[in-house]
Amino acid sequence: MYGFEALTFNIHGGYLEAIVRGYRSGLLTAADYNNLCQCETLDDIKMHLSATEYGSYLQNEPSPLHTTTIVEKCTLKLVDEYKHMLAQATEPLSTFLEYITYGHMIDNVVLIVTGTLHERDVQELLEKCHPLGMFDSIATLAVAQNMRELYRLVLVDTPLAPYFSECITSEDLDDMNIEIMRNTLYKAYLEDFYRFCKTLGGATAEIMSDLLAFEADRRAVNITINSIGTELTRDDRRKLYSNFGLLYPYGHEELAVCEDIDQVRAAMEKYPPYQSIFSKLSYGESQMLDKAFYEEEVKRLCLAFEQQFHYGVFFAYMRLREQEIRNLMWISECVAQNQKSRVHDSVVFIF
Amino acid sequence: MSGQSQRLNVVPTVTMLGVMKARLVGATRGHALLKKKSDALTVQFRQILKKIVSTKESMGDIMKNSSFALTEAKYVAGENIKHIVQENVQSAALKVRSHQENVAGVKLPKFEYFIDGETKNDLTGLARGGQQVQACRTAYVKAIELLVELATLQTSFLTLDEAIKTTNRRVNALENVVKPRLENTITYIKGELDELEREDFFRLKKIQGYKRREVEKQREAAKAYAEEKFVEEISLRRGISVSSAHDMLSQAAQKDEDIIF
């Protein structure tokens, strides 16, 4: 029931909401980003970061610092914070927190499966997985010889099982292109997450629906644009669109028949929130589209913190952290490759 | 090298002289041809050097661009995009072929790349970042093109360098060792032949001299004999044998046993 969370939320969720708001205030500000953009070398970046909350993680790194190390350590910090929150959570918050990481889990599963198909070493593959998406039986994925066994033996016990069974039969698993499989799984995940949030009700449902709808729409647009000119058929494309969101169902119909960027733009301009995004791009240019989407996402995520007593803050925090890590990666790469002039192209300021 | 201009040890005969002269002619012609070859190779060498310098400069820019394209792709599609792409690879789609080209008599290798088979990575980053991934791929393909070209240029550079060194070594050897040696041998043979001729001439002259003296002696002996004969005849007419008179006198000079004092 919307409006009465204030009475009961703090019993179970109050501690963690406070923790997450504390974490949020540790996110880098525009001033920090400005300082980082002025850096000449990676050591300067390390020095600036040691003044922020990342200090303890980067202190012990030896001096020829590499950009991938910086990103690794920041991700490590995020994982630590996540695990801390997960350990303190009760139902249904713990399920909610786990839902947030299913996306990464899907990526990891797909990575290991492709690697196994091409006969790579399991240990190496495990090292390349995203730490947020690890689960216990992940190493056993490499044991299976084909997709049917894979499903039967391993995936059935993971939380991803329902996504596999809903949309893919075991025959399809063999032939399907990896990317299509990944995107089908992700679509199932988003729909499941959406349903779950709706069952939670209240402010959570409202805020999360909005955020997830944006995610679904953004994916639809990206899939459309990226599949122009490839062998993906229109029906396949339509199958990859989620069944909720602002664009459902009419926008999806229009997007499914688009053959180039200008048609996509024409289809999107009927929806006011997306029209403002597309107006930032000039005709025929689509490179900045991703950055525009990230900016819009960050804006909505920040708005989630304006309300209290809902779980959306956790989701927003994780996403904002990921964006911050992306920013840091971009800045370090620009500094390391001596392309300081391009630094401001893609940094999205959070505050 | 002891004795820069030694000569070959040969029997100094006329045939040898002919042989040596033929060899000298051959060496001279070979020297001229090799010098031309060396010049042609050096021209090629300079051209390749110029091309290498310009290619290396543009390579710096292109590698920078392609690394940056990779960064953009990582930004949009997530840090894992590198692993995702790598794990999805079966075999290389871009391969390099080599074949030989003949430049001024030197076999230079030439590399070219070709696309073998379809890449099935067209749908990478479907949900986000697909465009950046494709842009990254084109940037790296360009970088590979340039690298293959640079590889060709550098191997040709090294091969040409070797070839030029060898040819120059041969030219110098011909010029400074073989030809002087041959010339010295020819001079020596000529000298020996001249000397033999001189000896012969001298011998001939000497024998002629002897012969002449013999003839003169004979003539004198004959003349003396003729004179004696004439004198003998005259004296015989007078009743005295000059020769016996001579004989008596000469005998008298000898001790006669019969004569006591």
Short mmCIF file of C-alpha atoms in Angstrom, two decimals, chain B residues 5-13 16-17 19-20 23 178 180-186 188-189 192:
data_model
loop_
_atom_site.label_atom_id
_atom_site.label_comp_id
_atom_site.label_asym_id
_atom_site.label_seq_id
_atom_site.Cartn_x
_atom_site.Cartn_y
_atom_site.Cartn_z
CA SER B 5 99.12 -7.21 -55.06
CA GLN B 6 100.42 -10.69 -55.15
CA ARG B 7 100.39 -12.64 -58.28
CA LEU B 8 99.22 -16.11 -59.07
CA ASN B 9 101.77 -18.85 -59.30
CA VAL B 10 101.67 -19.97 -62.86
CA VAL B 11 103.98 -21.29 -65.46
CA PRO B 12 104.92 -18.28 -67.57
CA THR B 13 103.94 -19.54 -70.97
CA MET B 16 98.95 -18.95 -69.77
CA LEU B 17 99.22 -15.38 -70.90
CA VAL B 19 94.28 -17.47 -70.31
CA MET B 20 95.13 -14.67 -67.91
CA ARG B 23 90.24 -13.80 -67.19
CA VAL B 178 91.30 -10.02 -58.34
CA PRO B 180 95.44 -6.34 -59.55
CA ARG B 181 96.40 -9.96 -59.07
CA LEU B 182 95.58 -10.81 -62.63
CA GLU B 183 97.32 -7.71 -63.90
CA ASN B 184 100.40 -8.53 -61.89
CA THR B 185 100.36 -12.08 -63.16
CA ILE B 186 100.12 -10.83 -66.70
CA TYR B 188 105.03 -11.15 -64.61
CA ILE B 189 104.33 -13.54 -67.45
CA GLU B 192 109.33 -13.70 -67.98
#
